[in-house]
PDB file of C-alpha atoms in Angstrom:
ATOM      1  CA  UNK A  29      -0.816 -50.191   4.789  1.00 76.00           C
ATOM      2  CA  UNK A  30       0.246 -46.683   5.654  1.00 83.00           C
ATOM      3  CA  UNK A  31      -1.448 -43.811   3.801  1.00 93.00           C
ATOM      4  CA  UNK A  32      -0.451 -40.238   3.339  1.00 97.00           C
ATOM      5  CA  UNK A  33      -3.025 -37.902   2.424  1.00 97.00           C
ATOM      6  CA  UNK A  34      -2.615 -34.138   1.506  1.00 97.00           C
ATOM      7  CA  UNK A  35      -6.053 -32.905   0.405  1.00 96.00           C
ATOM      8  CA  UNK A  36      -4.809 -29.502  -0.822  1.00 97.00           C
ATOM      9  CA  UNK A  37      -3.691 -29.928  -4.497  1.00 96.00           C
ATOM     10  CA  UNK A  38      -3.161 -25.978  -4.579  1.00 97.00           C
ATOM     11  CA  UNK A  39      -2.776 -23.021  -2.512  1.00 98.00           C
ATOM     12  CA  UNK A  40      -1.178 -19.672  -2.571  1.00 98.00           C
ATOM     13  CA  UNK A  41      -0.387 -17.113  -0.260  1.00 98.00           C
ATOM     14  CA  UNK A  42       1.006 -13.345  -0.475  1.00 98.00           C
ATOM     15  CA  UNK A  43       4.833 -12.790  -0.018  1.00 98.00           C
ATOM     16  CA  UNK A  44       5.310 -12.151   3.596  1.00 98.00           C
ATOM     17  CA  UNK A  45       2.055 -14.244   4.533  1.00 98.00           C
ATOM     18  CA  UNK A  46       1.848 -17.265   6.229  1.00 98.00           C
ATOM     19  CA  UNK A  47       0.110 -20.190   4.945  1.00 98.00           C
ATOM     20  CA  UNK A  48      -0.338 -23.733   6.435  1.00 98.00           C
ATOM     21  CA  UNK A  49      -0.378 -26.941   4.169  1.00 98.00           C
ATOM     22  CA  UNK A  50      -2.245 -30.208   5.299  1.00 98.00           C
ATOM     23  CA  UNK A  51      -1.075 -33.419   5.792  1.00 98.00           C
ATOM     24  CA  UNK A  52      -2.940 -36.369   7.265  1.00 98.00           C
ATOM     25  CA  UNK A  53      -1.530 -39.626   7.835  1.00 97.00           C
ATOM     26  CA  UNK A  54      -3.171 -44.023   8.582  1.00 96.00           C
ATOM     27  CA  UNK A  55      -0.764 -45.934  10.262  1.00 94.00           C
ATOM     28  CA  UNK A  56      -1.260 -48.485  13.321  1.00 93.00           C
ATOM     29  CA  UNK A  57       2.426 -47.831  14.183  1.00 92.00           C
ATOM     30  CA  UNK A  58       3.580 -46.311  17.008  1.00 91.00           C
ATOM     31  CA  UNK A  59       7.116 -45.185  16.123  1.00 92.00           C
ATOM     32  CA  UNK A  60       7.417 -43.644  12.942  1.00 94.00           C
ATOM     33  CA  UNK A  61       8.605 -40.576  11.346  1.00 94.00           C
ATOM     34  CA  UNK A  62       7.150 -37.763   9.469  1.00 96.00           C
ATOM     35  CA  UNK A  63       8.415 -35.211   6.551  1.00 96.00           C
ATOM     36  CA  UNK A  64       7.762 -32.372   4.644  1.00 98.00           C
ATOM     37  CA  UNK A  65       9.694 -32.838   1.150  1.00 97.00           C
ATOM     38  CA  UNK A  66       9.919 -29.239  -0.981  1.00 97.00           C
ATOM     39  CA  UNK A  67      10.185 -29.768  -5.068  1.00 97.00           C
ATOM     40  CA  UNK A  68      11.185 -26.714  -6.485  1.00 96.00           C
ATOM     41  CA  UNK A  69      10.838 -26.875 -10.820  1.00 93.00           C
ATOM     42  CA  UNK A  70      14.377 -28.054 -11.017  1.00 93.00           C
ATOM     43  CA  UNK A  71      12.567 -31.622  -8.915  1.00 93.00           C
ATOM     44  CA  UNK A  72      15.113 -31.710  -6.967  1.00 94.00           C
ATOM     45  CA  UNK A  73      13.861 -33.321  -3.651  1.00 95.00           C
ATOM     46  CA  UNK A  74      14.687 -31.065  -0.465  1.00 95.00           C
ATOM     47  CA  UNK A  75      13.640 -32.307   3.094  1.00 94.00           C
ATOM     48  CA  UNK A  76      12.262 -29.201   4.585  1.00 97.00           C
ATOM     49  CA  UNK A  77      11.835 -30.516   8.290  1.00 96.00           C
ATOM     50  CA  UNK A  78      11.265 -33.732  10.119  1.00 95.00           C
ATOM     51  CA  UNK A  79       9.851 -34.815  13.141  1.00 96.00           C
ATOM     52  CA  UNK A  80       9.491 -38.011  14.794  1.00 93.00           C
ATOM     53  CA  UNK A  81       6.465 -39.434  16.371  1.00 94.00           C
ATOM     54  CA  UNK A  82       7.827 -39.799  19.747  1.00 93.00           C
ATOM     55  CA  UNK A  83       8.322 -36.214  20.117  1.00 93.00           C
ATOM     56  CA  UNK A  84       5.668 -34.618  21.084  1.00 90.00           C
ATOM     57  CA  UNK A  85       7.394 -30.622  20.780  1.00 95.00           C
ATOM     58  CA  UNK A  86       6.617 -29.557  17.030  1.00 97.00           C
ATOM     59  CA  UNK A  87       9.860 -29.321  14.898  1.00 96.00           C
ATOM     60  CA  UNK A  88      10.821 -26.010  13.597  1.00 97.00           C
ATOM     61  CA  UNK A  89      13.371 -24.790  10.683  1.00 95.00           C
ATOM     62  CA  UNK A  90      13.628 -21.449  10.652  1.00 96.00           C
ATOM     63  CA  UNK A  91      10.468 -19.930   8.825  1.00 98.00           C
ATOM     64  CA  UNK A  92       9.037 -23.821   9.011  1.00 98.00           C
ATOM     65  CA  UNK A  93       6.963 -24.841  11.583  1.00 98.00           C
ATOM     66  CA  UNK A  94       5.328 -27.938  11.967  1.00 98.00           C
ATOM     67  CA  UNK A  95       1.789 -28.506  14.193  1.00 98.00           C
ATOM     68  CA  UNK A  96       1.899 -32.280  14.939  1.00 97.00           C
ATOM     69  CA  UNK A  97      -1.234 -33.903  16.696  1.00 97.00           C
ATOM     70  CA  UNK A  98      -0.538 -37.459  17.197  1.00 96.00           C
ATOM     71  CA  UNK A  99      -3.396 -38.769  18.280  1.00 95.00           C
ATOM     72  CA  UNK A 100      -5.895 -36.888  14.908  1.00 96.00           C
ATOM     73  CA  UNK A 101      -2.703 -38.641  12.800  1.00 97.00           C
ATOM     74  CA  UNK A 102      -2.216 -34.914  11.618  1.00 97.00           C
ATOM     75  CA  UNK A 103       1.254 -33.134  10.460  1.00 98.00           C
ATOM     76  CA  UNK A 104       0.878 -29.972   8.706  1.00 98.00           C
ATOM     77  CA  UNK A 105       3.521 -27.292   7.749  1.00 98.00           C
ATOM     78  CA  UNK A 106       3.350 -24.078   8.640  1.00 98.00           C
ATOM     79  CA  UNK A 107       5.534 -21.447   6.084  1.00 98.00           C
ATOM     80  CA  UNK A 108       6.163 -17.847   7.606  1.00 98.00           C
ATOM     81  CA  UNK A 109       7.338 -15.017   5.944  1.00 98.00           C
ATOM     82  CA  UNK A 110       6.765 -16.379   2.396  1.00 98.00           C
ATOM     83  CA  UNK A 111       9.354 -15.631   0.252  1.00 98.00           C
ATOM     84  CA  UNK A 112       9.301 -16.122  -3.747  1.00 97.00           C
ATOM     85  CA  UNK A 113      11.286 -19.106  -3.446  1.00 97.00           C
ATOM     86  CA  UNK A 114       8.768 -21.084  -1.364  1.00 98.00           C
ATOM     87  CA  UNK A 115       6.769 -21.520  -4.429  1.00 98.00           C
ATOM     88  CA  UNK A 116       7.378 -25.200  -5.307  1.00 97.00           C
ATOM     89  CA  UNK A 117       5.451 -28.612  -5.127  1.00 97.00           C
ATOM     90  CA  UNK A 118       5.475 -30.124  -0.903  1.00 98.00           C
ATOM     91  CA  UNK A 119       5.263 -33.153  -0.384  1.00 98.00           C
ATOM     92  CA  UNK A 120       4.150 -35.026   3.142  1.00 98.00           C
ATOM     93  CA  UNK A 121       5.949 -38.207   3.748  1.00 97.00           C
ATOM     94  CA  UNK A 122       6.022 -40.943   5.895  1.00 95.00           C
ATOM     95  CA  UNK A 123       7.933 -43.799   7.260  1.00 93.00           C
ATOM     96  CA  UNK A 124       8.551 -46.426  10.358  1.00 90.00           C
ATOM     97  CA  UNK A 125      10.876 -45.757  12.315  1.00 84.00           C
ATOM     98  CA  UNK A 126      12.716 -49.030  12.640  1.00 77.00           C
ATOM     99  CA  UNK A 127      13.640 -51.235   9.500  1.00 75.00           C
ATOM    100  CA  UNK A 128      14.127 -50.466   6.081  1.00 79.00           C
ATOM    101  CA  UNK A 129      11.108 -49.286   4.829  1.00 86.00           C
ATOM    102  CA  UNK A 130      10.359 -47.017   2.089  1.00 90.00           C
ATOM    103  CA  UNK A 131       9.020 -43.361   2.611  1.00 93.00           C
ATOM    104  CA  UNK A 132       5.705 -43.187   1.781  1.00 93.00           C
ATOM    105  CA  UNK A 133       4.744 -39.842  -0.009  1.00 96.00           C
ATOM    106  CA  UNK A 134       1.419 -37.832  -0.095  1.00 96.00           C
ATOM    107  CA  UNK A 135       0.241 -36.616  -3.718  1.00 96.00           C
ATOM    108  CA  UNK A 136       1.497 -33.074  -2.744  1.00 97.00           C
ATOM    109  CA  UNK A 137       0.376 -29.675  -2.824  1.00 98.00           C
ATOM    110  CA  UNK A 138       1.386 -26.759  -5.254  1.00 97.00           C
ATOM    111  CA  UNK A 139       2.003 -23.672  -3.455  1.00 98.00           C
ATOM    112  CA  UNK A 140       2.145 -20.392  -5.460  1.00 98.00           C
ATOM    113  CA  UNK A 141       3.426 -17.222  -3.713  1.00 98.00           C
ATOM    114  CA  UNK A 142       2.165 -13.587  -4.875  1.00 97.00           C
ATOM    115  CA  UNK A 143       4.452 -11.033  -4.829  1.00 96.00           C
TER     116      UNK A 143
ATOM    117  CA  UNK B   3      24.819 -32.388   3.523  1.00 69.00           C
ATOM    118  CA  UNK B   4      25.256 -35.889   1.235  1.00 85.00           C
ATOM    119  CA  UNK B   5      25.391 -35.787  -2.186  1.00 92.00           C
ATOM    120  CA  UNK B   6      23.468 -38.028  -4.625  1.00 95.00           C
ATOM    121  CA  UNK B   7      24.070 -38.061  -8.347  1.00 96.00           C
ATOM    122  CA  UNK B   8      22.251 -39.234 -11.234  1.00 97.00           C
ATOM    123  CA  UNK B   9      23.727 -39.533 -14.976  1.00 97.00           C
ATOM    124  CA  UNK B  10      22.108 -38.941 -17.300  1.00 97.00           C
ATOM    125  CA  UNK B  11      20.113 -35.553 -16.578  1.00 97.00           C
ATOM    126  CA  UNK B  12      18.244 -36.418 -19.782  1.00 97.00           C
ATOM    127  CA  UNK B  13      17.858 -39.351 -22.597  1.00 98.00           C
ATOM    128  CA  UNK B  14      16.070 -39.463 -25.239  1.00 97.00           C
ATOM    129  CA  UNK B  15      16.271 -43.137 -26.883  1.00 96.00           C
ATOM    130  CA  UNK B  16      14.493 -44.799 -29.387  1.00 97.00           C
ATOM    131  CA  UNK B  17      11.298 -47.339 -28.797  1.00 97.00           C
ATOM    132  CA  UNK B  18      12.777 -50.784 -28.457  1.00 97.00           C
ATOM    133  CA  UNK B  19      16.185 -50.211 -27.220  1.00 97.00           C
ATOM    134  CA  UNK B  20      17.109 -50.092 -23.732  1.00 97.00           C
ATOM    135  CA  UNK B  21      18.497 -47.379 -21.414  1.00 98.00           C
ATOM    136  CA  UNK B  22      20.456 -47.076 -18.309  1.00 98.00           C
ATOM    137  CA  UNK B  23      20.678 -44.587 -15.308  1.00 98.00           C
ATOM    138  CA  UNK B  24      23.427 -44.687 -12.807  1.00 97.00           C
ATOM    139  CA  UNK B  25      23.056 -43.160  -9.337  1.00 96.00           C
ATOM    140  CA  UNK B  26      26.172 -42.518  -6.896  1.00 95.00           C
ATOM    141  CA  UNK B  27      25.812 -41.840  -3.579  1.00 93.00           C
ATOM    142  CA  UNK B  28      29.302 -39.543  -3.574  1.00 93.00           C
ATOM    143  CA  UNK B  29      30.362 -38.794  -0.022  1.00 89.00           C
ATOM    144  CA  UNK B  30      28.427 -41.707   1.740  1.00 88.00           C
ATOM    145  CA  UNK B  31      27.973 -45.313   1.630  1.00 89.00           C
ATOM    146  CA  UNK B  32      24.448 -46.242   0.923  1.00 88.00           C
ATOM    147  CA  UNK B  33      23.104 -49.722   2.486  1.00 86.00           C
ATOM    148  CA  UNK B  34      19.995 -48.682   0.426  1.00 91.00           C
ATOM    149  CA  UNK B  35      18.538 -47.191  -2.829  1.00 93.00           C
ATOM    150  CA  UNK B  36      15.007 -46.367  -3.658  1.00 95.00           C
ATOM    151  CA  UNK B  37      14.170 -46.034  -7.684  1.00 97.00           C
ATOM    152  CA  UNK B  38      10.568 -43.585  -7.872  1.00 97.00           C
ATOM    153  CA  UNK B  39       9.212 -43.092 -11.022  1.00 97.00           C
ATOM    154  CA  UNK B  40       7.563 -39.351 -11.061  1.00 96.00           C
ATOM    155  CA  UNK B  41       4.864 -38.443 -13.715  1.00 91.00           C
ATOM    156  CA  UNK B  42       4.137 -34.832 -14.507  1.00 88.00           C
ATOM    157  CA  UNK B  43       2.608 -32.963 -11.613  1.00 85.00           C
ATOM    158  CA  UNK B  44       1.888 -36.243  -9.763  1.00 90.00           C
ATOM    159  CA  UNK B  45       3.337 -37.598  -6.654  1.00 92.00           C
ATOM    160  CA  UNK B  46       6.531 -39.895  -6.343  1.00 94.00           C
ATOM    161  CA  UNK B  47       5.767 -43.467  -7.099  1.00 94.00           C
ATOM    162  CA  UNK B  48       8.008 -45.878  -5.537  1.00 95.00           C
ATOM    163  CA  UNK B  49       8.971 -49.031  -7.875  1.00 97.00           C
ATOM    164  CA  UNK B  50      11.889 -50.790  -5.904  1.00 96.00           C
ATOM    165  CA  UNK B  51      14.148 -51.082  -3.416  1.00 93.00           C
ATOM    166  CA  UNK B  52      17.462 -52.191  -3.457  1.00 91.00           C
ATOM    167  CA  UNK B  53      19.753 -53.181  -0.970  1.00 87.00           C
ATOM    168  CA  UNK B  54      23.809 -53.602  -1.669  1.00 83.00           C
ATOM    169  CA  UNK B  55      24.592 -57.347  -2.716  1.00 82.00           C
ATOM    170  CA  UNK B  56      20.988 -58.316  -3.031  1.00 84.00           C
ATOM    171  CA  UNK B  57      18.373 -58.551  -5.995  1.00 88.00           C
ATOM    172  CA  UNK B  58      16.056 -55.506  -5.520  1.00 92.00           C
ATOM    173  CA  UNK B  59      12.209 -55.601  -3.970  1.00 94.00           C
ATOM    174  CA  UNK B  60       9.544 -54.443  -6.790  1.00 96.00           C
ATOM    175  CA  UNK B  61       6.459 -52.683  -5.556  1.00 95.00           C
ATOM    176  CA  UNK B  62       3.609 -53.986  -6.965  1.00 94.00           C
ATOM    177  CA  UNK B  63       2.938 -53.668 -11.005  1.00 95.00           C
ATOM    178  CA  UNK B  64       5.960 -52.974 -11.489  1.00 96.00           C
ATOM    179  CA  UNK B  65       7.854 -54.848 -14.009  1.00 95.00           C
ATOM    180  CA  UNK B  66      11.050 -56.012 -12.807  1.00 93.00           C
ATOM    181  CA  UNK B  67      12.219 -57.866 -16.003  1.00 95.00           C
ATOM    182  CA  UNK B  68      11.536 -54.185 -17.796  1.00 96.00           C
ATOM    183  CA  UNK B  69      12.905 -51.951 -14.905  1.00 97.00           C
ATOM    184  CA  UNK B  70      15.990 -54.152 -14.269  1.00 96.00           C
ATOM    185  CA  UNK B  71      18.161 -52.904 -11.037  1.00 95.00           C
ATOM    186  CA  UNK B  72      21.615 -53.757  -9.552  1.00 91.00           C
ATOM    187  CA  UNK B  73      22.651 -52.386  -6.454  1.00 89.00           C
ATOM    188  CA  UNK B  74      26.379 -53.708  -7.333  1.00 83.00           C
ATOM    189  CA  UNK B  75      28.018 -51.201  -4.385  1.00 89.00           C
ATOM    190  CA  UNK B  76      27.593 -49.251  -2.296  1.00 89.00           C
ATOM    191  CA  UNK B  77      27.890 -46.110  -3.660  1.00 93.00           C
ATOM    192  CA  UNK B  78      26.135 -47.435  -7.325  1.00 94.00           C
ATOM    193  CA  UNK B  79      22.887 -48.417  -8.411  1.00 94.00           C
ATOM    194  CA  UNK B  80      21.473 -48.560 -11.708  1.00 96.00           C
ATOM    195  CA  UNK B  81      18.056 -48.466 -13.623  1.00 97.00           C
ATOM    196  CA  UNK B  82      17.995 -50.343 -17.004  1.00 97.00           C
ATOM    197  CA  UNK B  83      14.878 -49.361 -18.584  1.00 98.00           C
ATOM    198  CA  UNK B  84      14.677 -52.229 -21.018  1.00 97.00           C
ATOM    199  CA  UNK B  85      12.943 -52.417 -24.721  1.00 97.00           C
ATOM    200  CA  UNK B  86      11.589 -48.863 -23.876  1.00 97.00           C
ATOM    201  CA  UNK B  87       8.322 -47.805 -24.852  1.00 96.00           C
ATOM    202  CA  UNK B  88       6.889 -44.221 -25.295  1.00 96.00           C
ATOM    203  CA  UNK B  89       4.606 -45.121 -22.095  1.00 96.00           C
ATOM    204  CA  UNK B  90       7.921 -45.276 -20.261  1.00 97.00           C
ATOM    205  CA  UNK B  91       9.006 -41.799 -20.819  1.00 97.00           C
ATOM    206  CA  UNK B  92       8.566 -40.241 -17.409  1.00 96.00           C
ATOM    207  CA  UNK B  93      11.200 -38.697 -14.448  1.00 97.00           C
ATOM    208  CA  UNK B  94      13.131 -41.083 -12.487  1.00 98.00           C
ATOM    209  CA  UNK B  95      14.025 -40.491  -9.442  1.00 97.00           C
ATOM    210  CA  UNK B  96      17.022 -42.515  -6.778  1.00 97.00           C
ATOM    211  CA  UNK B  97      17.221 -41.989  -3.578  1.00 96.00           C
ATOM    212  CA  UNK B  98      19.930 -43.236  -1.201  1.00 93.00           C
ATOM    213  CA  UNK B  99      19.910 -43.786   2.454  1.00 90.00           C
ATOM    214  CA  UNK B 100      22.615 -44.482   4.844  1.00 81.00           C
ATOM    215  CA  UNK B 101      22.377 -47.694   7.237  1.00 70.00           C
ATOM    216  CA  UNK B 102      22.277 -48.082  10.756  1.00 63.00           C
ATOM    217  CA  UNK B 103      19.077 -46.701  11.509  1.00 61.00           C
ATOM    218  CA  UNK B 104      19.578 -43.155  10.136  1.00 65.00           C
ATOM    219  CA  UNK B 105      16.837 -41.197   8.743  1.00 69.00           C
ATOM    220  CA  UNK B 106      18.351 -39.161   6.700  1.00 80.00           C
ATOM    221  CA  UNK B 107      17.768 -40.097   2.970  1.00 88.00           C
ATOM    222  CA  UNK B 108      19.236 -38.035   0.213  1.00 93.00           C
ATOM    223  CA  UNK B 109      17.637 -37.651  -3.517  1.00 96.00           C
ATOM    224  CA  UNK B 110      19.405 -37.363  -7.034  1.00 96.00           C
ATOM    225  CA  UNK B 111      18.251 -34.637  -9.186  1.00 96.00           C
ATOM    226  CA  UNK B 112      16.226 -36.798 -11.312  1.00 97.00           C
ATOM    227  CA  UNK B 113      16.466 -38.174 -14.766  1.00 98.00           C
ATOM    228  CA  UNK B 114      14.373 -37.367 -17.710  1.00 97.00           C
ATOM    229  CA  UNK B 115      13.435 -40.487 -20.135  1.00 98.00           C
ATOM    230  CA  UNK B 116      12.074 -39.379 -23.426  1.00 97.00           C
ATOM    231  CA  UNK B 117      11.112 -42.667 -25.781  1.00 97.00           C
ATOM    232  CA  UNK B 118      10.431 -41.589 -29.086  1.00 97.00           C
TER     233      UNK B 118
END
């Protein structure tokens, strides 16, 4: 079964800063895709950026950046420029590319930004 | 982007009696809806799936003649928390995704269950 793993329950960074959250993934698949899910305290569930496996250039939104290493089964997200509104609950997902399968979700990590 | 709405934002119902949450995907058919149960500061637990026209796939330990769900359209699906329990009280969570192959899944904002 696939896992999700974000060992990070809490981190914080300065407004303006940069800070990179963790994400490591278990999966035997070879087509697959991967997420970063922002929860803000409303809990409403925003994708923040995707990438898919058989990319191999790192996705990028804006101030999100993702650093994707296939082969260590690692996905973290990079935030630049932190604003006030980053501060929310991410969450790492992951699911196969083909069929209907569910997204599998990481236990998150709680990122406070310092003005 | 999609939309996906949930109704109601809140409920607060007595132990015993049941309770039922709509979700609408409103600008987008939806081959598929995910029901996630979310406790406080925990992760997003997935309890079924349901697919349009067919009886919905329960994860493990989850209850499905509790958490009953019908996937009657596609642009409905519905939670019936049944004989509800103050160990039920949690955030609920759909999530609709379009067919064909698409990644793209969309969330609702959520409901809040409150059994008193």
């Amino acid at each position: 079964a696939q896992t999700v793993t974000q060992s990070q329950p809490e981190m914080s960074v300065q407004e303006a800063e940069t800070v990179t959250l963790s994400c490591t993934y278990d999966t035997s698949e070879s087509d697959y895709y991967l997420f970063w899910y922002k929860q803000p305290p409303s809990r409403q569930m925003i994708l923040v950026i995707r990438q898919e496996a058989y990319k191999q250039q790192n996705a990028t939104e804006n101030r999100f950046s993702v650093n994707f290493q296939k082969a260590a089964k690692s996905f973290s997200l990079k935030i630049s420029d932190s604003q006030l509104g980053d501060a929310a609950m991410y969450f790492c997902a992951y699911r196969l590319y083909s069929g209907n399968t569910p997204l599998v979700f990481g236990k998150g990590t709680r990122l406070s930004v310092i003005a | 982007g999609a939309v996906v709405s949930q109704h109601p934002s809140r409920v607060i119902c007595k132990s015993g009696t049941s309770v039922k949450i709509e979700c609408r995907s409103l600008d987008f058919q939806a081959t598929t809806m995910f029901w996630y149960r979310q406790f406080p500061k925990k992760s997003l637990m997935l309890m079924a799936t349901s697919n349009e026209g067919s009886k919905a796939t329960y994860e493990q330990g989850v209850e499905k003649d509790k958490f009953l769900i019908n996937h009657a359209s596609l642009t409905l699906s519905t939670l019936t928390v049944t004989s509800a329990h103050p160990e039920d009280s949690s955030f609920y969570i759909c999530s609709a995704r379009v067919g064909g192959g698409s990644y793209e899944q969309y969330f609702g904002p959520g409901t809040r269950l409150t059994v008193t």
